[in-house]
Amino acid sequence: FLQDAVAHYSDAITAATNPASKKSGAFKEREAFSKLGECALRLNALNGDLTLLDKAIESFEQSKKLGNDSGELVGLLGDAFYRRGRSRTDVVDLRHCIECKAAARKGGEPKRENLSVSARVHFQIGDLTGETAGDRQGITLLGQTLRVAPDWPWPLFQMEEVARILPQPVREEIVSKMSDEDLPSKLGTAFKIADSNTFFDAAIACVLRNKEFERLRLGGQNYVYVVDDPHRLLSESYVFKHTHKANAERDQQTILQFRKFLNAHNAPEYFGLPEPLRITPLGETNAVYLMRKSNGVQLGRLVIRAVTGSGQNPKPYFLEALRFLAFYHAWNGRIHGDSIRHVASALFKGCIPFG
């Protein structure tokens, strides 16, 4: 549908600019360029085609030239510059994103997402240029985000991630140049010494206060809190599970045992597992269990990219997924006393051969 939308909007704009064509009074070229840019931006998120980002930026800028100065359009233009700059490690694009996001804040774009994206861009610029000013500005923006949205956990996770990456002298320099108004002293101290648990505890407190986060019942009566990250502000994703404390501790031990099995049997290092971070008690028996998972790309999206010509053959990734599952079922079979032959026979009975 998005491919069709991009094609139809492009055709409509081409026809409208043809002097020989008859234009309907209902057709608004400015809105058409805006919609074309939005469809191209959304389609890029699915198939990874970087030329769509070029089309999105050109379309948004053309709509802007035709008088569309809304904060929403400027914000989308900033998102397009961010994606292209991130994909091509282009500092110029990233600086354009910062300019667009600053203009969008004045135009009414929601401030907390805007500030978090802007902070992320500053961190990337600092990483690419080696200048600590970008990191300092990023932390300052996250401090503003906490003041605008005190119950939103993302800025806390962003600070924790940056603190893990930056060398201690750089962290100390950043904090030394910030006031308590820029960043609360407790978080400033945690950032300076890279104290992850302080950030995790504060993030859990945010989730318990905030009712907007997606609540999904996954396979039982326990709530799983999934915080969406559409802009990929973090290199990992975070999951909060509201469950019994005993369940959280058992899940933590299960992950550690499976990791031990993978290490003992020479599994590839890139076979990642969720990382248990924190178990925060709630009363006598309940707890909030915080886990961190690496971000990846869904196998289905790899298929879409291959089919549309913007990606490689996904078969090697499916083979690696099957290899990981083989390790898992071998480990799980040992726990339950099943031989690998029995496990494999049960799994593959009636399956279509993988070609």
Coordinates of C-alpha atoms in Angstrom, one line a residue:
F1 CA 0.0 0.0 0.0
L2 CA 2.8 2.4 0.8
Q3 CA 4.5 1.6 -2.5
D4 CA 1.3 2.4 -4.3
A5 CA 0.8 5.6 -2.3
V6 CA 4.3 6.8 -3.2
A7 CA 3.7 6.0 -6.9
H8 CA 0.3 7.6 -7.0
Y9 CA 1.3 10.8 -5.2
S10 CA 4.4 11.1 -7.5
D11 CA 2.2 10.6 -10.6
A12 CA -0.3 13.2 -9.3
I13 CA 2.4 15.8 -8.7
T14 CA 3.9 15.2 -12.1
A15 CA 0.5 15.6 -13.8
A16 CA -0.2 18.7 -11.8
T17 CA 3.0 20.4 -12.9
N18 CA 2.3 19.6 -16.6
P19 CA 0.9 22.8 -18.2
A20 CA -1.3 20.8 -20.6
S21 CA -3.1 18.9 -17.8
K22 CA -6.3 20.0 -16.1
K23 CA -6.1 20.4 -12.3
S24 CA -9.0 20.0 -10.0
G25 CA -9.6 22.8 -7.6
A26 CA -9.5 20.2 -4.8
F27 CA -5.9 19.3 -5.5
K28 CA -3.4 20.9 -3.2
E29 CA 0.2 20.5 -4.4
R30 CA 1.6 21.5 -1.0
E31 CA -0.4 18.8 0.8
A32 CA 0.5 16.3 -1.9
F33 CA 4.2 16.8 -1.4
S34 CA 3.8 16.5 2.4
K35 CA 1.9 13.2 2.0
L36 CA 4.4 11.9 -0.5
G37 CA 7.2 12.6 2.0
E38 CA 5.4 10.9 4.8
C39 CA 4.7 7.8 2.7
A40 CA 8.3 7.6 1.6
L41 CA 9.5 8.0 5.1
R42 CA 7.2 5.2 6.4
L43 CA 8.1 2.9 3.5
N44 CA 11.8 3.4 4.2
A45 CA 11.2 2.1 7.8
L46 CA 9.9 -1.2 6.2
N47 CA 12.3 -1.9 3.3
G48 CA 15.4 0.2 4.2
D49 CA 15.6 1.8 0.8
L50 CA 17.8 4.9 1.3
T51 CA 16.6 6.5 -1.9
L52 CA 13.2 6.9 -0.2
L53 CA 14.8 9.2 2.4
D54 CA 16.1 11.4 -0.5
K55 CA 12.5 11.5 -1.8
A56 CA 11.1 12.2 1.6
I57 CA 13.5 15.1 2.2
E58 CA 12.9 16.6 -1.2
S59 CA 9.1 16.3 -0.8
F60 CA 9.0 17.9 2.6
E61 CA 11.3 20.7 1.5
Q62 CA 9.1 21.4 -1.5
S63 CA 6.0 21.4 0.6
K64 CA 7.7 23.9 2.9
K65 CA 8.6 26.1 0.0
L66 CA 4.9 26.1 -1.0
G67 CA 4.0 27.6 2.4
N68 CA 3.6 24.6 4.7
D69 CA 5.4 25.7 7.9
S70 CA 3.6 23.5 10.4
G71 CA 5.6 22.0 13.3
E72 CA 4.6 18.5 12.2
L73 CA 6.1 18.9 8.7
V74 CA 9.3 20.3 10.1
G75 CA 9.5 17.5 12.6
L76 CA 9.1 14.9 9.9
L77 CA 11.8 16.6 7.9
G78 CA 14.0 16.3 10.9
D79 CA 13.2 12.6 11.2
A80 CA 14.1 12.0 7.6
F81 CA 17.5 13.9 8.0
Y82 CA 18.1 11.8 11.2
R83 CA 17.5 8.5 9.4
R84 CA 19.6 9.4 6.4
G85 CA 22.4 10.9 8.6
R86 CA 22.5 7.9 10.8
S87 CA 22.5 5.5 7.8
R88 CA 25.3 7.4 6.0
T89 CA 27.1 8.7 9.1
D90 CA 26.6 12.2 7.6
V91 CA 27.2 15.0 10.2
V92 CA 25.7 17.6 7.9
D93 CA 22.4 15.7 7.8
L94 CA 22.5 15.2 11.5
R95 CA 23.0 19.0 12.1
H96 CA 20.1 19.6 9.7
C97 CA 18.0 17.3 11.9
I98 CA 18.9 19.4 15.0
E99 CA 17.9 22.6 13.3
C100 CA 14.6 21.1 12.2
K101 CA 13.8 19.7 15.6
A102 CA 14.5 23.1 17.2
A103 CA 12.1 24.7 14.7
A104 CA 9.5 22.0 15.3
R105 CA 9.5 22.6 19.0
K106 CA 8.6 26.2 18.4
G107 CA 5.9 25.0 15.9
G108 CA 4.2 22.8 18.5
E109 CA 5.7 19.3 18.0
P110 CA 5.4 17.2 21.2
K111 CA 8.5 18.3 23.2
R112 CA 9.5 15.1 25.0
E113 CA 10.1 13.0 21.8
N114 CA 11.6 16.0 20.1
L115 CA 14.1 16.5 22.9
S116 CA 15.0 12.9 23.1
V117 CA 15.6 12.6 19.4
S118 CA 17.6 15.8 19.4
A119 CA 19.7 14.5 22.3
R120 CA 20.4 11.3 20.4
V121 CA 21.6 13.3 17.4
H122 CA 24.0 15.3 19.5
F123 CA 25.4 12.1 20.9
Q124 CA 26.0 10.8 17.4
I125 CA 27.6 14.0 16.3
G126 CA 29.9 13.8 19.3
D127 CA 30.8 10.2 18.5
L128 CA 31.5 11.1 14.9
T129 CA 33.5 14.2 15.5
G130 CA 35.1 13.4 18.9
E131 CA 33.9 16.7 20.3
T132 CA 32.5 16.5 23.9
A133 CA 30.3 19.6 23.3
G134 CA 27.8 17.4 21.5
D135 CA 27.6 14.9 24.4
R136 CA 27.2 17.8 26.9
Q137 CA 24.4 19.3 24.8
G138 CA 22.8 15.9 24.6
I139 CA 22.7 15.4 28.3
T140 CA 21.4 19.0 28.8
L141 CA 18.5 18.2 26.4
L142 CA 17.7 15.0 28.3
G143 CA 17.6 17.0 31.5
Q144 CA 15.0 19.3 29.8
T145 CA 13.1 16.1 28.8
L146 CA 12.9 15.0 32.4
R147 CA 11.5 18.4 33.4
V148 CA 8.9 18.3 30.6
A149 CA 7.9 14.6 31.1
P150 CA 9.1 13.4 34.6
D151 CA 7.2 10.1 34.2
W152 CA 8.8 9.1 30.9
P153 CA 11.7 6.7 31.3
W154 CA 13.5 7.1 27.9
P155 CA 15.8 9.9 28.9
L156 CA 17.0 7.8 31.9
F157 CA 17.8 4.9 29.6
Q158 CA 19.6 7.2 27.2
M159 CA 21.7 8.7 29.9
E160 CA 22.6 5.2 31.2
E161 CA 23.6 4.0 27.8
V162 CA 25.8 7.1 27.1
A163 CA 27.4 6.8 30.6
R164 CA 28.4 3.2 29.8
I165 CA 30.1 4.3 26.5
L166 CA 31.9 7.5 27.4
P167 CA 35.3 7.4 29.2
Q168 CA 35.2 8.6 32.8
P169 CA 37.2 11.8 32.2
V170 CA 34.6 12.9 29.6
R171 CA 31.7 12.1 31.9
E172 CA 33.3 14.1 34.7
E173 CA 34.0 17.0 32.4
I174 CA 30.3 17.0 31.2
V175 CA 28.9 17.0 34.8
S176 CA 31.3 19.6 36.0
K177 CA 29.9 22.1 33.5
M178 CA 26.2 21.4 34.4
S179 CA 24.1 22.9 37.1
D180 CA 21.4 21.2 39.2
E181 CA 18.9 22.9 37.0
D182 CA 20.4 21.3 34.0
L183 CA 20.5 17.8 35.6
P184 CA 19.4 16.7 39.1
S185 CA 22.5 16.1 41.3
K186 CA 21.6 12.5 42.0
L187 CA 21.5 11.7 38.3
G188 CA 24.6 13.8 37.7
T189 CA 26.5 11.7 40.2
A190 CA 25.2 8.5 38.7
F191 CA 26.2 9.7 35.2
K192 CA 29.7 10.6 36.4
I193 CA 30.4 7.2 38.0
A194 CA 28.3 5.2 35.4
D195 CA 26.0 3.9 38.1
S196 CA 23.5 2.0 35.9
N197 CA 21.3 0.8 38.8
T198 CA 20.4 4.4 39.8
F199 CA 19.0 5.0 36.3
F200 CA 17.2 1.6 36.2
D201 CA 15.5 2.3 39.6
A202 CA 14.4 5.7 38.5
A203 CA 13.1 4.2 35.2
I204 CA 11.1 1.5 37.0
A205 CA 9.6 4.2 39.3
C206 CA 8.5 6.1 36.1
V207 CA 6.8 3.1 34.6
L208 CA 4.9 2.4 37.9
R209 CA 3.7 6.0 37.9
N210 CA 2.9 6.3 34.2
K211 CA -0.3 4.7 32.8
E212 CA 0.3 5.3 29.1
F213 CA 2.8 2.5 28.4
E214 CA 1.5 -0.4 26.3
R215 CA 0.3 -3.3 28.5
L216 CA 0.2 -6.7 26.9
R217 CA -0.8 -9.9 28.6
L218 CA 1.7 -12.3 27.1
G219 CA 1.1 -16.0 27.9
G220 CA -0.3 -15.5 31.3
Q221 CA -1.7 -13.1 33.9
N222 CA 1.4 -11.0 34.4
Y223 CA 1.6 -7.6 32.8
V224 CA 4.5 -7.0 30.4
Y225 CA 5.3 -3.3 29.8
V226 CA 6.7 -2.7 26.3
V227 CA 8.1 0.8 25.7
D228 CA 8.1 1.6 22.0
D229 CA 11.2 3.1 20.4
P230 CA 10.3 4.1 16.8
H231 CA 13.2 6.4 16.4
R232 CA 15.8 3.8 17.6
L233 CA 17.0 6.2 20.3
L234 CA 18.7 3.3 22.0
S235 CA 20.8 0.4 20.8
E236 CA 18.8 -1.9 23.0
S237 CA 15.2 -2.3 24.0
Y238 CA 13.8 -2.5 27.5
V239 CA 11.0 -4.7 28.9
F240 CA 9.3 -4.3 32.3
K241 CA 7.5 -7.4 33.6
H242 CA 5.1 -7.0 36.6
T243 CA 5.2 -10.5 38.1
H244 CA 5.7 -12.5 41.2
K245 CA 9.2 -12.1 42.7
A246 CA 9.8 -15.9 42.6
N247 CA 8.9 -15.9 38.8
A248 CA 11.3 -13.1 38.2
E249 CA 14.2 -14.8 40.0
R250 CA 13.4 -18.1 38.2
D251 CA 13.5 -16.4 34.8
Q252 CA 16.8 -14.7 35.7
Q253 CA 18.3 -18.0 36.6
T254 CA 17.0 -19.7 33.4
I255 CA 18.7 -17.0 31.2
L256 CA 22.0 -17.4 33.1
Q257 CA 21.8 -21.2 32.8
F258 CA 21.2 -21.1 29.1
R259 CA 24.0 -18.6 28.6
K260 CA 26.3 -21.0 30.5
F261 CA 25.2 -23.8 28.1
L262 CA 25.9 -21.7 25.0
N263 CA 29.4 -20.8 26.3
A264 CA 30.2 -24.4 27.2
H265 CA 29.2 -25.7 23.7
N266 CA 31.1 -23.1 21.6
A267 CA 28.0 -21.2 20.4
P268 CA 28.7 -18.1 18.4
E269 CA 29.2 -15.0 20.5
Y270 CA 26.5 -13.1 18.6
F271 CA 23.9 -15.5 19.9
G272 CA 22.4 -12.9 22.3
L273 CA 20.0 -13.4 25.2
P274 CA 18.0 -11.0 27.2
E275 CA 20.0 -9.4 30.0
P276 CA 18.4 -9.3 33.4
L277 CA 19.0 -5.9 35.0
R278 CA 16.8 -5.4 38.0
I279 CA 14.2 -7.0 40.2
T280 CA 12.5 -4.4 42.3
P281 CA 10.2 -5.7 45.0
L282 CA 6.5 -4.6 45.2
G283 CA 5.2 -5.7 48.6
E284 CA 5.9 -9.1 49.9
T285 CA 5.5 -11.3 46.9
N286 CA 5.4 -9.2 43.7
A287 CA 8.2 -7.4 41.8
V288 CA 9.0 -5.4 38.7
Y289 CA 11.5 -7.3 36.6
L290 CA 13.5 -5.2 34.1
M291 CA 15.3 -6.8 31.2
R292 CA 17.4 -5.4 28.3
K293 CA 17.4 -6.9 24.8
S294 CA 19.5 -6.1 21.8
N295 CA 17.6 -4.5 18.9
G296 CA 17.5 -6.4 15.7
V297 CA 15.6 -6.6 12.4
Q298 CA 12.6 -8.9 12.1
L299 CA 13.1 -11.8 9.6
G300 CA 9.9 -10.7 7.9
R301 CA 11.4 -7.3 7.1
L302 CA 14.5 -8.9 5.6
V303 CA 12.2 -10.9 3.3
I304 CA 10.4 -7.6 2.3
R305 CA 13.7 -5.9 1.6
A306 CA 14.9 -8.9 -0.5
V307 CA 11.6 -9.0 -2.5
T308 CA 11.6 -5.3 -3.2
G309 CA 15.3 -5.3 -4.2
S310 CA 16.6 -3.2 -1.4
G311 CA 18.2 -6.1 0.6
Q312 CA 20.2 -9.3 0.2
N313 CA 18.9 -12.9 0.2
P314 CA 17.6 -13.5 3.8
K315 CA 18.2 -17.3 3.7
P316 CA 21.5 -17.1 5.7
Y317 CA 19.7 -15.2 8.5
F318 CA 17.0 -17.9 8.6
L319 CA 19.7 -20.6 8.9
E320 CA 21.3 -18.8 11.8
A321 CA 17.8 -18.5 13.5
L322 CA 17.4 -22.3 13.1
R323 CA 20.9 -22.8 14.4
F324 CA 20.0 -20.8 17.5
L325 CA 16.8 -22.7 18.0
A326 CA 18.8 -26.0 17.7
F327 CA 21.0 -24.9 20.7
Y328 CA 17.9 -23.9 22.6
H329 CA 16.1 -27.2 22.1
A330 CA 19.2 -29.2 22.9
W331 CA 19.5 -27.3 26.2
N332 CA 15.8 -27.6 27.0
G333 CA 15.8 -31.2 26.1
R334 CA 18.6 -32.0 28.5
I335 CA 16.8 -30.2 31.3
H336 CA 13.7 -32.4 30.7
G337 CA 15.6 -35.6 30.1
D338 CA 14.8 -35.8 26.3
S339 CA 17.4 -36.9 23.9
I340 CA 18.2 -34.5 21.0
R341 CA 17.0 -37.2 18.5
H342 CA 13.6 -37.3 20.3
V343 CA 13.4 -33.5 20.4
A344 CA 14.4 -33.1 16.7
S345 CA 11.9 -35.8 15.7
A346 CA 9.0 -34.0 17.5
L347 CA 10.0 -30.6 16.1
F348 CA 10.4 -31.6 12.5
K349 CA 7.6 -34.2 12.1
G350 CA 5.4 -33.0 9.4
C351 CA 7.4 -29.8 8.7
I352 CA 8.0 -28.6 5.1
P353 CA 11.6 -29.0 4.1
F354 CA 13.6 -25.8 4.2
G355 CA 14.8 -25.2 0.6

